[in-house]
């Protein structure tokens, strides 16, 4: 604080800001950092089909593999806050819950929703989507693509990427969603109204 000039510190607002800043640093230094979860092992990635691609993989395959990892936020999974969706009594989860740790298996199977992923469909469904798009292009089937209930649009982003990887620039990709809660269902008719119908 000796570097600061006396008139600056003599201002009550500036003095309060400086001392508040020093107090915040002191609190931050005294709080324990949350435990860091170790990342999934290479073996776990390989078991879920996320190991390294062959050395001679074509650029389109490398591009689509990267797009899947980005859409599912596998690149920065340690920053994910997952909600596990599967309701398996066998696993002791009767309702959705906030996960305490990252589960690569849940992300691959599409059983979680991360607050910072672009898609919740999971790797297996993205693989299936890629196979369908490849078949459409290879067989010359006409038509655009649409995802109904797109949420953040991750599967649509991947569809566009898959079309680009195949050199298909003519098709359109449509993203459809209500982007709001649906309206409540209509109330049942009153007995007097039912008799009139």
PDB file of C-alpha atoms in Angstrom:
ATOM      1  CA  UNK A   1       0.000   0.000   0.000  1.00  0.00           C
ATOM      2  CA  UNK A   2       3.020   2.289   0.314  1.00  0.00           C
ATOM      3  CA  UNK A   3       3.074   2.674  -3.460  1.00  0.00           C
ATOM      4  CA  UNK A   4      -0.364   4.324  -3.462  1.00  0.00           C
ATOM      5  CA  UNK A   5      -0.404   8.044  -2.922  1.00  0.00           C
ATOM      6  CA  UNK A   6      -1.872   9.451   0.276  1.00  0.00           C
ATOM      7  CA  UNK A   7      -4.738  11.349  -1.441  1.00  0.00           C
ATOM      8  CA  UNK A   8      -5.942   8.109  -3.093  1.00  0.00           C
ATOM      9  CA  UNK A   9      -6.052   6.158   0.163  1.00  0.00           C
ATOM     10  CA  UNK A  10      -7.516   9.070   2.085  1.00  0.00           C
ATOM     11  CA  UNK A  11     -10.680   8.809  -0.016  1.00  0.00           C
ATOM     12  CA  UNK A  12     -13.077   6.626   2.043  1.00  0.00           C
ATOM     13  CA  UNK A  13     -14.443   4.845  -1.042  1.00  0.00           C
ATOM     14  CA  UNK A  14     -10.993   4.011  -2.431  1.00  0.00           C
ATOM     15  CA  UNK A  15      -9.770   2.870   0.961  1.00  0.00           C
ATOM     16  CA  UNK A  16     -12.803   0.602   1.332  1.00  0.00           C
ATOM     17  CA  UNK A  17     -12.245  -0.877  -2.133  1.00  0.00           C
ATOM     18  CA  UNK A  18      -8.545  -1.543  -1.486  1.00  0.00           C
ATOM     19  CA  UNK A  19      -9.153  -3.141   1.893  1.00  0.00           C
ATOM     20  CA  UNK A  20     -12.116  -5.125   0.496  1.00  0.00           C
ATOM     21  CA  UNK A  21      -9.898  -6.425  -2.285  1.00  0.00           C
ATOM     22  CA  UNK A  22      -7.219  -7.443   0.223  1.00  0.00           C
ATOM     23  CA  UNK A  23      -9.865  -9.202   2.344  1.00  0.00           C
ATOM     24  CA  UNK A  24     -11.144 -11.137  -0.705  1.00  0.00           C
ATOM     25  CA  UNK A  25      -7.639 -12.325  -1.507  1.00  0.00           C
ATOM     26  CA  UNK A  26      -7.172 -13.404   2.111  1.00  0.00           C
ATOM     27  CA  UNK A  27     -10.425 -15.379   2.086  1.00  0.00           C
ATOM     28  CA  UNK A  28      -9.570 -17.011  -1.246  1.00  0.00           C
ATOM     29  CA  UNK A  29      -6.188 -18.100   0.051  1.00  0.00           C
ATOM     30  CA  UNK A  30      -7.632 -19.615   3.219  1.00  0.00           C
ATOM     31  CA  UNK A  31     -10.429 -21.604   1.556  1.00  0.00           C
ATOM     32  CA  UNK A  32      -9.529 -25.147   0.605  1.00  0.00           C
ATOM     33  CA  UNK A  33      -9.625 -25.881  -3.110  1.00  0.00           C
ATOM     34  CA  UNK A  34     -12.178 -28.521  -4.101  1.00  0.00           C
ATOM     35  CA  UNK A  35     -10.682 -31.944  -4.763  1.00  0.00           C
ATOM     36  CA  UNK A  36      -9.741 -32.482  -8.386  1.00  0.00           C
ATOM     37  CA  UNK A  37     -11.176 -35.627  -9.886  1.00  0.00           C
ATOM     38  CA  UNK A  38      -8.672 -37.644 -11.919  1.00  0.00           C
ATOM     39  CA  UNK A  39      -9.550 -37.767 -15.618  1.00  0.00           C
ATOM     40  CA  UNK A  40     -10.761 -41.026 -17.158  1.00  0.00           C
ATOM     41  CA  UNK A  41      -7.900 -43.304 -18.132  1.00  0.00           C
ATOM     42  CA  UNK A  42      -6.848 -44.050 -21.712  1.00  0.00           C
ATOM     43  CA  UNK A  43      -8.201 -47.576 -21.244  1.00  0.00           C
ATOM     44  CA  UNK A  44     -11.610 -46.190 -20.252  1.00  0.00           C
ATOM     45  CA  UNK A  45     -11.676 -43.946 -23.325  1.00  0.00           C
ATOM     46  CA  UNK A  46     -10.719 -46.881 -25.567  1.00  0.00           C
ATOM     47  CA  UNK A  47     -13.365 -49.115 -23.966  1.00  0.00           C
ATOM     48  CA  UNK A  48     -16.016 -46.588 -25.026  1.00  0.00           C
ATOM     49  CA  UNK A  49     -14.705 -46.206 -28.577  1.00  0.00           C
ATOM     50  CA  UNK A  50     -12.886 -42.946 -27.890  1.00  0.00           C
ATOM     51  CA  UNK A  51      -9.318 -44.126 -28.298  1.00  0.00           C
ATOM     52  CA  UNK A  52      -6.930 -42.709 -30.850  1.00  0.00           C
ATOM     53  CA  UNK A  53      -7.902 -43.043 -34.493  1.00  0.00           C
ATOM     54  CA  UNK A  54      -5.631 -44.989 -36.845  1.00  0.00           C
ATOM     55  CA  UNK A  55      -2.602 -43.064 -38.103  1.00  0.00           C
ATOM     56  CA  UNK A  56      -3.859 -43.046 -41.680  1.00  0.00           C
ATOM     57  CA  UNK A  57      -7.386 -41.864 -40.841  1.00  0.00           C
ATOM     58  CA  UNK A  58      -8.747 -39.511 -43.514  1.00  0.00           C
ATOM     59  CA  UNK A  59      -9.239 -35.835 -42.585  1.00  0.00           C
ATOM     60  CA  UNK A  60     -13.048 -36.167 -42.734  1.00  0.00           C
ATOM     61  CA  UNK A  61     -12.962 -38.943 -40.111  1.00  0.00           C
ATOM     62  CA  UNK A  62     -10.659 -36.888 -37.878  1.00  0.00           C
ATOM     63  CA  UNK A  63     -12.956 -33.858 -38.273  1.00  0.00           C
ATOM     64  CA  UNK A  64     -16.114 -35.783 -37.342  1.00  0.00           C
ATOM     65  CA  UNK A  65     -14.413 -37.447 -34.385  1.00  0.00           C
ATOM     66  CA  UNK A  66     -13.377 -34.017 -33.115  1.00  0.00           C
ATOM     67  CA  UNK A  67     -16.882 -32.615 -33.668  1.00  0.00           C
ATOM     68  CA  UNK A  68     -18.421 -35.429 -31.588  1.00  0.00           C
ATOM     69  CA  UNK A  69     -16.003 -34.760 -28.757  1.00  0.00           C
ATOM     70  CA  UNK A  70     -16.735 -31.022 -28.858  1.00  0.00           C
ATOM     71  CA  UNK A  71     -20.528 -31.384 -29.074  1.00  0.00           C
ATOM     72  CA  UNK A  72     -20.475 -33.761 -26.096  1.00  0.00           C
ATOM     73  CA  UNK A  73     -17.915 -31.638 -24.212  1.00  0.00           C
ATOM     74  CA  UNK A  74     -15.469 -34.495 -23.826  1.00  0.00           C
ATOM     75  CA  UNK A  75     -12.612 -32.024 -24.305  1.00  0.00           C
ATOM     76  CA  UNK A  76     -13.375 -30.112 -21.103  1.00  0.00           C
ATOM     77  CA  UNK A  77     -15.346 -32.707 -19.162  1.00  0.00           C
ATOM     78  CA  UNK A  78     -13.762 -31.633 -15.872  1.00  0.00           C
ATOM     79  CA  UNK A  79     -15.829 -28.445 -16.095  1.00  0.00           C
ATOM     80  CA  UNK A  80     -19.054 -30.380 -16.611  1.00  0.00           C
ATOM     81  CA  UNK A  81     -21.825 -30.381 -14.062  1.00  0.00           C
ATOM     82  CA  UNK A  82     -23.768 -33.472 -14.962  1.00  0.00           C
ATOM     83  CA  UNK A  83     -27.331 -34.422 -14.235  1.00  0.00           C
ATOM     84  CA  UNK A  84     -27.781 -38.186 -14.491  1.00  0.00           C
ATOM     85  CA  UNK A  85     -31.004 -39.001 -16.340  1.00  0.00           C
ATOM     86  CA  UNK A  86     -31.230 -42.778 -16.126  1.00  0.00           C
ATOM     87  CA  UNK A  87     -33.751 -43.932 -13.559  1.00  0.00           C
ATOM     88  CA  UNK A  88     -32.427 -47.357 -12.814  1.00  0.00           C
ATOM     89  CA  UNK A  89     -33.549 -48.947  -9.540  1.00  0.00           C
ATOM     90  CA  UNK A  90     -30.695 -51.434 -10.068  1.00  0.00           C
ATOM     91  CA  UNK A  91     -28.234 -48.548  -9.806  1.00  0.00           C
ATOM     92  CA  UNK A  92     -30.148 -46.948  -6.941  1.00  0.00           C
ATOM     93  CA  UNK A  93     -31.327 -43.864  -8.865  1.00  0.00           C
ATOM     94  CA  UNK A  94     -35.140 -43.607  -8.836  1.00  0.00           C
ATOM     95  CA  UNK A  95     -35.081 -39.999 -10.172  1.00  0.00           C
ATOM     96  CA  UNK A  96     -32.696 -37.643 -11.997  1.00  0.00           C
ATOM     97  CA  UNK A  97     -29.965 -36.253  -9.792  1.00  0.00           C
ATOM     98  CA  UNK A  98     -26.948 -33.974  -9.903  1.00  0.00           C
ATOM     99  CA  UNK A  99     -23.898 -36.172 -10.388  1.00  0.00           C
ATOM    100  CA  UNK A 100     -20.966 -35.722  -8.050  1.00  0.00           C
ATOM    101  CA  UNK A 101     -18.394 -36.931 -10.567  1.00  0.00           C
ATOM    102  CA  UNK A 102     -17.979 -37.137 -14.317  1.00  0.00           C
ATOM    103  CA  UNK A 103     -19.050 -40.444 -15.851  1.00  0.00           C
ATOM    104  CA  UNK A 104     -17.640 -41.162 -19.287  1.00  0.00           C
ATOM    105  CA  UNK A 105     -20.048 -44.094 -19.632  1.00  0.00           C
ATOM    106  CA  UNK A 106     -23.082 -41.880 -18.940  1.00  0.00           C
ATOM    107  CA  UNK A 107     -21.873 -39.292 -21.465  1.00  0.00           C
ATOM    108  CA  UNK A 108     -21.268 -41.941 -24.148  1.00  0.00           C
ATOM    109  CA  UNK A 109     -24.683 -43.527 -23.598  1.00  0.00           C
ATOM    110  CA  UNK A 110     -26.542 -40.197 -23.473  1.00  0.00           C
ATOM    111  CA  UNK A 111     -27.695 -40.714 -19.894  1.00  0.00           C
ATOM    112  CA  UNK A 112     -26.569 -37.359 -18.544  1.00  0.00           C
ATOM    113  CA  UNK A 113     -27.095 -33.708 -19.277  1.00  0.00           C
ATOM    114  CA  UNK A 114     -24.205 -31.405 -18.685  1.00  0.00           C
ATOM    115  CA  UNK A 115     -24.836 -27.738 -18.205  1.00  0.00           C
ATOM    116  CA  UNK A 116     -22.151 -26.978 -20.784  1.00  0.00           C
ATOM    117  CA  UNK A 117     -22.612 -29.589 -23.504  1.00  0.00           C
ATOM    118  CA  UNK A 118     -24.277 -28.811 -26.794  1.00  0.00           C
ATOM    119  CA  UNK A 119     -26.016 -32.172 -27.035  1.00  0.00           C
ATOM    120  CA  UNK A 120     -27.362 -34.761 -24.660  1.00  0.00           C
ATOM    121  CA  UNK A 121     -27.828 -37.553 -27.202  1.00  0.00           C
ATOM    122  CA  UNK A 122     -24.553 -39.284 -26.360  1.00  0.00           C
ATOM    123  CA  UNK A 123     -21.787 -40.716 -28.512  1.00  0.00           C
ATOM    124  CA  UNK A 124     -23.669 -43.856 -29.588  1.00  0.00           C
ATOM    125  CA  UNK A 125     -26.523 -41.825 -31.081  1.00  0.00           C
ATOM    126  CA  UNK A 126     -24.085 -39.457 -32.794  1.00  0.00           C
ATOM    127  CA  UNK A 127     -22.382 -42.520 -34.306  1.00  0.00           C
ATOM    128  CA  UNK A 128     -25.787 -43.707 -35.537  1.00  0.00           C
ATOM    129  CA  UNK A 129     -26.577 -40.254 -36.914  1.00  0.00           C
ATOM    130  CA  UNK A 130     -23.261 -40.250 -38.783  1.00  0.00           C
ATOM    131  CA  UNK A 131     -24.009 -43.673 -40.289  1.00  0.00           C
ATOM    132  CA  UNK A 132     -27.472 -42.502 -41.429  1.00  0.00           C
ATOM    133  CA  UNK A 133     -26.081 -39.363 -43.051  1.00  0.00           C
ATOM    134  CA  UNK A 134     -23.330 -41.362 -44.757  1.00  0.00           C
ATOM    135  CA  UNK A 135     -25.966 -43.736 -46.154  1.00  0.00           C
ATOM    136  CA  UNK A 136     -28.140 -40.832 -47.380  1.00  0.00           C
ATOM    137  CA  UNK A 137     -25.239 -39.267 -49.235  1.00  0.00           C
ATOM    138  CA  UNK A 138     -23.864 -42.567 -50.615  1.00  0.00           C
ATOM    139  CA  UNK A 139     -27.276 -43.686 -51.883  1.00  0.00           C
ATOM    140  CA  UNK A 140     -28.168 -40.265 -53.297  1.00  0.00           C
ATOM    141  CA  UNK A 141     -31.337 -39.943 -51.225  1.00  0.00           C
ATOM    142  CA  UNK A 142     -32.764 -36.432 -51.596  1.00  0.00           C
ATOM    143  CA  UNK A 143     -34.053 -34.231 -48.802  1.00  0.00           C
ATOM    144  CA  UNK A 144     -33.123 -31.951 -45.959  1.00  0.00           C
ATOM    145  CA  UNK A 145     -32.451 -32.918 -42.340  1.00  0.00           C
ATOM    146  CA  UNK A 146     -34.439 -31.877 -39.269  1.00  0.00           C
ATOM    147  CA  UNK A 147     -34.098 -32.402 -35.547  1.00  0.00           C
ATOM    148  CA  UNK A 148     -37.299 -31.958 -33.565  1.00  0.00           C
ATOM    149  CA  UNK A 149     -36.610 -31.031 -29.952  1.00  0.00           C
ATOM    150  CA  UNK A 150     -33.076 -29.825 -30.600  1.00  0.00           C
ATOM    151  CA  UNK A 151     -32.470 -28.115 -27.197  1.00  0.00           C
ATOM    152  CA  UNK A 152     -29.030 -26.498 -27.644  1.00  0.00           C
ATOM    153  CA  UNK A 153     -28.658 -27.809 -31.202  1.00  0.00           C
ATOM    154  CA  UNK A 154     -25.635 -30.093 -30.799  1.00  0.00           C
ATOM    155  CA  UNK A 155     -27.003 -32.883 -32.995  1.00  0.00           C
ATOM    156  CA  UNK A 156     -27.878 -30.296 -35.661  1.00  0.00           C
ATOM    157  CA  UNK A 157     -24.350 -28.902 -35.493  1.00  0.00           C
ATOM    158  CA  UNK A 158     -23.054 -32.432 -35.962  1.00  0.00           C
ATOM    159  CA  UNK A 159     -25.452 -33.072 -38.884  1.00  0.00           C
ATOM    160  CA  UNK A 160     -24.137 -29.980 -40.630  1.00  0.00           C
ATOM    161  CA  UNK A 161     -20.546 -31.121 -39.981  1.00  0.00           C
ATOM    162  CA  UNK A 162     -21.268 -34.625 -41.324  1.00  0.00           C
ATOM    163  CA  UNK A 163     -22.790 -33.194 -44.497  1.00  0.00           C
ATOM    164  CA  UNK A 164     -19.773 -30.917 -44.921  1.00  0.00           C
ATOM    165  CA  UNK A 165     -17.400 -33.866 -44.417  1.00  0.00           C
ATOM    166  CA  UNK A 166     -19.187 -35.647 -47.277  1.00  0.00           C
ATOM    167  CA  UNK A 167     -19.006 -32.545 -49.473  1.00  0.00           C
ATOM    168  CA  UNK A 168     -22.798 -32.098 -49.413  1.00  0.00           C
ATOM    169  CA  UNK A 169     -23.544 -28.372 -49.433  1.00  0.00           C
ATOM    170  CA  UNK A 170     -27.058 -28.494 -50.914  1.00  0.00           C
ATOM    171  CA  UNK A 171     -29.027 -29.934 -48.002  1.00  0.00           C
ATOM    172  CA  UNK A 172     -30.394 -27.760 -45.242  1.00  0.00           C
ATOM    173  CA  UNK A 173     -30.446 -28.682 -41.575  1.00  0.00           C
ATOM    174  CA  UNK A 174     -33.455 -27.458 -39.592  1.00  0.00           C
ATOM    175  CA  UNK A 175     -33.476 -27.131 -35.810  1.00  0.00           C
ATOM    176  CA  UNK A 176     -36.932 -27.184 -34.224  1.00  0.00           C
ATOM    177  CA  UNK A 177     -37.756 -26.684 -30.573  1.00  0.00           C
ATOM    178  CA  UNK A 178     -40.352 -24.892 -28.473  1.00  0.00           C
ATOM    179  CA  UNK A 179     -37.536 -23.192 -26.513  1.00  0.00           C
ATOM    180  CA  UNK A 180     -40.060 -22.821 -23.699  1.00  0.00           C
ATOM    181  CA  UNK A 181     -42.168 -24.983 -21.444  1.00  0.00           C
ATOM    182  CA  UNK A 182     -45.193 -26.408 -23.243  1.00  0.00           C
ATOM    183  CA  UNK A 183     -48.585 -24.938 -22.372  1.00  0.00           C
ATOM    184  CA  UNK A 184     -50.573 -26.861 -19.775  1.00  0.00           C
ATOM    185  CA  UNK A 185     -52.963 -29.466 -21.166  1.00  0.00           C
ATOM    186  CA  UNK A 186     -56.591 -28.410 -21.515  1.00  0.00           C
ATOM    187  CA  UNK A 187     -58.765 -29.168 -18.543  1.00  0.00           C
ATOM    188  CA  UNK A 188     -61.269 -32.007 -18.977  1.00  0.00           C
ATOM    189  CA  UNK A 189     -64.755 -30.877 -20.099  1.00  0.00           C
ATOM    190  CA  UNK A 190     -67.325 -30.367 -17.431  1.00  0.00           C
ATOM    191  CA  UNK A 191     -70.183 -32.900 -17.408  1.00  0.00           C
ATOM    192  CA  UNK A 192     -72.577 -30.254 -18.793  1.00  0.00           C
ATOM    193  CA  UNK A 193     -70.202 -29.573 -21.721  1.00  0.00           C
ATOM    194  CA  UNK A 194     -69.737 -33.288 -22.452  1.00  0.00           C
ATOM    195  CA  UNK A 195     -73.546 -33.730 -22.705  1.00  0.00           C
ATOM    196  CA  UNK A 196     -73.693 -30.948 -25.324  1.00  0.00           C
ATOM    197  CA  UNK A 197     -70.987 -32.474 -27.525  1.00  0.00           C
TER     198      UNK A 197
END
